[in-house]
Amino acid sequence: MTSWPDDDVILYDGVCIFCSRWVRFVVARDKARRFRFTPIQSDYGTRLARTFGIDPEDPDTNAVVHGGIAWMKSDAALTVLSHLPGWGWTSALFAVPRPLRDAVYTLIARNRYRIFGKYETCFVPDTDMRARVLE
């Protein structure tokens, strides 16, 4: 696995409504302010994506750097969820075989714009969240 110098960074598609809601979900529950965020459309996000083999023009996954390692697809979502207060139980879902978890993840990811919509420009976070965004 490739490593990255910054830790607990969530890479997300900033024009995807579903992805932006995911970020807001995490922010609302991450009372320790552990996680930071970067839209794939930012310079920092594009560098991070390319480092981990994600096409910034057509991203098919979010990612989280945790423990210096980039986690993708269902591993990324479960890694984040399992570190949120009250959501530790989700770590049990790692017992579900990754191919099955990733198949569900990929189905949603491929259809996210059609199902949830897309912003014309990158989602703009509120002031509190802005301090946690890396660009």
XYZ file of C-alpha atoms in Angstrom:
135
model
C 0.000 0.000 0.000
C 1.156 3.524 -0.754
C 1.565 5.918 2.153
C 0.840 9.644 2.531
C 2.375 12.097 5.032
C -0.941 13.563 6.276
C -3.200 11.334 8.332
C -6.986 11.086 8.715
C -7.686 12.897 5.442
C -10.860 12.052 3.545
C -10.703 12.513 -0.228
C -14.135 13.077 -1.756
C -15.802 14.209 -4.986
C -16.703 17.836 -4.253
C -19.389 18.085 -6.940
C -21.170 14.882 -5.886
C -24.167 15.639 -3.677
C -23.981 12.192 -2.023
C -20.257 12.611 -1.308
C -20.776 16.086 0.143
C -23.523 14.743 2.390
C -21.112 12.014 3.514
C -18.616 14.706 4.526
C -21.318 16.608 6.457
C -22.336 13.335 8.146
C -18.763 12.793 9.318
C -18.308 16.410 10.458
C -21.504 16.265 12.540
C -20.312 13.139 14.390
C -16.553 13.710 14.570
C -16.577 15.606 17.859
C -12.813 15.147 18.285
C -12.296 16.809 14.876
C -10.031 13.924 13.907
C -10.809 13.892 10.191
C -9.924 16.523 7.625
C -11.263 16.678 4.101
C -10.102 17.466 0.605
C -12.203 17.635 -2.542
C -10.661 15.762 -5.438
C -11.090 18.954 -7.488
C -8.566 20.870 -5.325
C -4.830 20.855 -6.058
C -4.140 18.894 -2.873
C -6.980 16.447 -3.603
C -5.818 15.906 -7.184
C -2.259 15.124 -5.994
C -3.602 12.738 -3.372
C -5.873 11.013 -5.894
C -3.117 10.572 -8.463
C -0.765 9.178 -5.818
C -3.291 6.442 -5.076
C -4.268 5.720 -8.680
C -7.647 7.491 -8.641
C -8.545 9.384 -11.817
C -9.381 12.940 -10.653
C -11.496 13.456 -13.788
C -13.591 10.344 -13.185
C -13.276 9.233 -9.557
C -14.834 5.875 -8.736
C -14.083 5.934 -5.001
C -13.548 8.140 -2.055
C -10.507 7.419 0.042
C -9.270 8.018 3.547
C -5.679 8.147 4.676
C -5.582 6.545 8.105
C -2.476 5.234 9.805
C -0.487 6.584 6.860
C -2.253 4.199 4.465
C -4.913 5.026 1.884
C -8.081 2.992 2.243
C -10.471 2.863 -0.710
C -14.083 1.997 -1.440
C -15.863 0.105 1.364
C -12.655 -0.067 3.418
C -12.541 3.752 3.408
C -16.155 4.142 4.496
C -15.870 1.523 7.236
C -12.560 2.919 8.478
C -14.109 6.362 8.909
C -17.357 5.082 10.428
C -15.577 2.801 12.890
C -13.657 5.803 14.284
C -16.732 7.949 14.913
C -18.287 7.983 18.392
C -21.172 5.521 18.558
C -20.298 3.933 15.221
C -17.559 1.537 16.358
C -19.920 -1.385 15.757
C -19.418 -0.866 12.002
C -15.941 -2.411 12.291
C -17.774 -5.765 12.463
C -18.719 -5.207 8.808
C -15.070 -5.789 7.877
C -15.979 -9.486 8.350
C -18.106 -9.285 5.188
C -15.841 -10.266 2.287
C -14.359 -7.217 0.578
C -15.483 -8.266 -2.934
C -19.097 -8.270 -1.739
C -18.732 -4.943 0.147
C -16.958 -3.329 -2.794
C -19.574 -4.579 -5.267
C -22.264 -2.692 -3.336
C -19.990 0.338 -2.995
C -19.210 0.345 -6.724
C -22.871 0.066 -7.677
C -23.657 3.183 -5.648
C -20.516 5.032 -6.797
C -21.224 4.440 -10.495
C -24.774 5.744 -10.155
C -24.263 8.506 -7.583
C -24.832 11.441 -9.948
C -27.929 9.870 -11.462
C -29.432 8.943 -8.073
C -28.349 11.866 -5.876
C -27.391 14.611 -8.337
C -24.367 16.756 -8.948
C -23.406 20.335 -8.067
C -22.266 22.648 -10.867
C -19.284 23.693 -8.749
C -17.552 22.230 -5.723
C -19.599 22.093 -2.520
C -18.667 25.042 -0.269
C -18.407 24.098 3.428
C -19.535 26.353 6.250
C -16.977 28.342 8.250
C -16.496 25.695 10.937
C -15.879 22.951 8.419
C -13.703 25.187 6.227
C -10.948 24.978 8.886
C -10.792 21.215 8.315
C -10.542 21.354 4.505
C -7.163 20.880 2.827
C -6.838 22.443 -0.615
